Amino acid sequence: RYEGPKGGPGMREMLAITAALKGVGRGSDCALITDGRFSGGTWGFCIGHVAPEATDGGPIAFAHDGDIVRIDVPTKTLDLVVDEKVLAERRKGWKPNPARYTSGVLAKYAKLVQGAETGAITNIIE
């Protein structure tokens, strides 16, 4: 998480993580869910481009080890199966990670880019 268009910034490639899972023998029995992206070299059960991304306070920001994530392929949905009270407690005081870049083109991109669900575009509507 925190690898989406804003958090990365730029949706960094997750191949190193999938390769590491495969390297330790977990490539076929461990799902990798991220707001980052995958290339054609990815192997295993991987779900990317999750939106809203963690930096925007999407549910992926509040997932903890041991939580159940319901994956419904026909409806193309992911659900974090956590009691609403628990989720509300996790949201209290939450802040996105500090920006990785504070100047330059990547800082500008992170401020202007929209989420993956709208194509990660930087159109500015005035």
Coordinates of C-alpha atoms in Angstrom, one line a residue:
R1 CA 0.0 0.0 0.0
Y2 CA 0.9 3.7 -0.4
E3 CA 2.1 2.8 -3.9
G4 CA -0.8 4.4 -5.9
P5 CA -0.6 7.4 -8.2
K6 CA -0.3 9.8 -5.3
G7 CA 1.5 7.7 -2.8
G8 CA 4.1 6.2 -5.1
P9 CA 4.0 8.7 -6.6
G10 CA 3.2 7.2 -10.0
M11 CA 2.1 3.6 -9.3
R12 CA 5.4 2.0 -8.9
E13 CA 5.9 -1.6 -10.3
M14 CA 5.4 -4.3 -7.7
L15 CA 7.5 -7.1 -9.5
A16 CA 10.1 -7.2 -6.8
I17 CA 7.5 -8.1 -4.2
T18 CA 5.9 -10.8 -6.3
A19 CA 9.3 -12.2 -7.1
A20 CA 10.2 -12.3 -3.4
L21 CA 6.9 -14.1 -2.6
K22 CA 7.7 -16.7 -5.3
G23 CA 11.3 -16.9 -4.1
V24 CA 10.2 -18.0 -0.6
G25 CA 7.7 -20.5 -2.0
R26 CA 4.6 -18.4 -1.3
G27 CA 3.8 -17.4 -4.9
S28 CA 0.8 -19.7 -5.3
D29 CA -0.8 -19.5 -1.9
C30 CA -0.5 -15.9 -0.9
A31 CA -2.5 -13.0 -2.5
L32 CA -0.9 -9.7 -3.0
I33 CA -3.3 -6.7 -2.9
T34 CA -1.9 -3.3 -3.6
D35 CA -2.7 0.2 -4.8
G36 CA 0.4 -0.1 -6.9
R37 CA 0.6 -1.7 -10.4
F38 CA 1.9 -4.9 -11.9
S39 CA 3.5 -5.6 -15.3
G40 CA 3.4 -8.7 -17.5
G41 CA 6.2 -10.2 -15.5
T42 CA 4.0 -10.6 -12.4
W43 CA 3.3 -14.1 -11.2
G44 CA 0.7 -15.4 -8.7
F45 CA -2.5 -14.1 -7.2
C46 CA -2.1 -10.4 -7.5
I47 CA -4.6 -7.5 -7.4
G48 CA -3.4 -4.1 -8.2
H49 CA -4.7 -0.6 -8.9
V50 CA -6.8 -0.8 -5.8
A51 CA -8.8 2.5 -5.4
P52 CA -9.2 4.6 -3.5
E53 CA -5.6 4.3 -2.7
A54 CA -4.1 4.4 0.8
T55 CA -2.9 7.9 0.5
D56 CA -6.5 9.0 -0.1
G57 CA -7.7 7.1 3.0
G58 CA -9.0 4.1 1.1
P59 CA -9.8 1.0 3.1
I60 CA -6.4 -0.5 2.1
A61 CA -4.9 2.1 4.5
F62 CA -6.6 0.5 7.4
A63 CA -6.0 -3.2 6.8
H64 CA -4.1 -5.0 9.5
D65 CA -2.4 -8.4 9.6
G66 CA -5.0 -11.1 10.1
D67 CA -7.9 -9.1 8.6
I68 CA -10.2 -10.9 6.2
V69 CA -10.4 -9.5 2.7
R70 CA -13.4 -10.7 0.6
I71 CA -12.4 -11.0 -3.1
D72 CA -15.4 -11.2 -5.4
V73 CA -14.1 -11.7 -8.9
P74 CA -17.4 -11.7 -10.8
T75 CA -18.4 -8.3 -9.3
K76 CA -14.8 -7.0 -9.3
T77 CA -15.0 -6.0 -5.7
L78 CA -12.7 -6.2 -2.6
D79 CA -14.2 -5.8 0.9
L80 CA -12.2 -5.4 4.1
V81 CA -14.3 -7.5 6.4
V82 CA -13.8 -5.6 9.7
D83 CA -16.4 -4.4 12.2
E84 CA -17.4 -0.8 11.5
K85 CA -16.5 0.2 15.1
V86 CA -13.0 -1.3 14.7
L87 CA -12.6 0.5 11.3
A88 CA -13.8 3.8 12.8
E89 CA -11.2 3.4 15.6
R90 CA -8.5 2.8 13.0
R91 CA -9.5 5.9 11.1
K92 CA -9.2 8.1 14.1
G93 CA -6.1 10.2 14.0
W94 CA -5.1 8.7 10.6
K95 CA -2.8 10.8 8.4
P96 CA -1.4 9.9 5.1
N97 CA 2.4 9.3 5.0
P98 CA 4.5 12.4 4.4
A99 CA 5.1 13.2 0.8
R100 CA 8.2 11.4 -0.6
Y101 CA 8.9 14.4 -2.8
T102 CA 8.4 18.0 -1.7
S103 CA 9.8 19.7 -4.9
G104 CA 10.2 18.9 -8.5
V105 CA 8.1 17.1 -11.1
L106 CA 7.2 14.2 -8.8
A107 CA 5.9 16.5 -6.1
K108 CA 3.8 18.3 -8.6
Y109 CA 2.5 15.1 -10.0
A110 CA 1.6 13.7 -6.6
K111 CA -0.4 16.9 -5.8
L112 CA -2.3 17.0 -9.2
V113 CA -2.9 13.3 -10.1
Q114 CA -6.3 11.7 -9.7
G115 CA -6.8 8.2 -8.5
A116 CA -6.4 5.0 -10.5
E117 CA -10.2 4.6 -10.8
T118 CA -10.2 7.7 -13.0
G119 CA -7.1 6.8 -15.0
A120 CA -4.5 8.5 -12.8
I121 CA -4.7 11.6 -15.0
T122 CA -3.6 15.1 -14.2
N123 CA -6.2 17.1 -16.0
I124 CA -6.9 20.4 -14.1
I125 CA -10.4 21.6 -14.4
E126 CA -10.8 25.3 -13.7

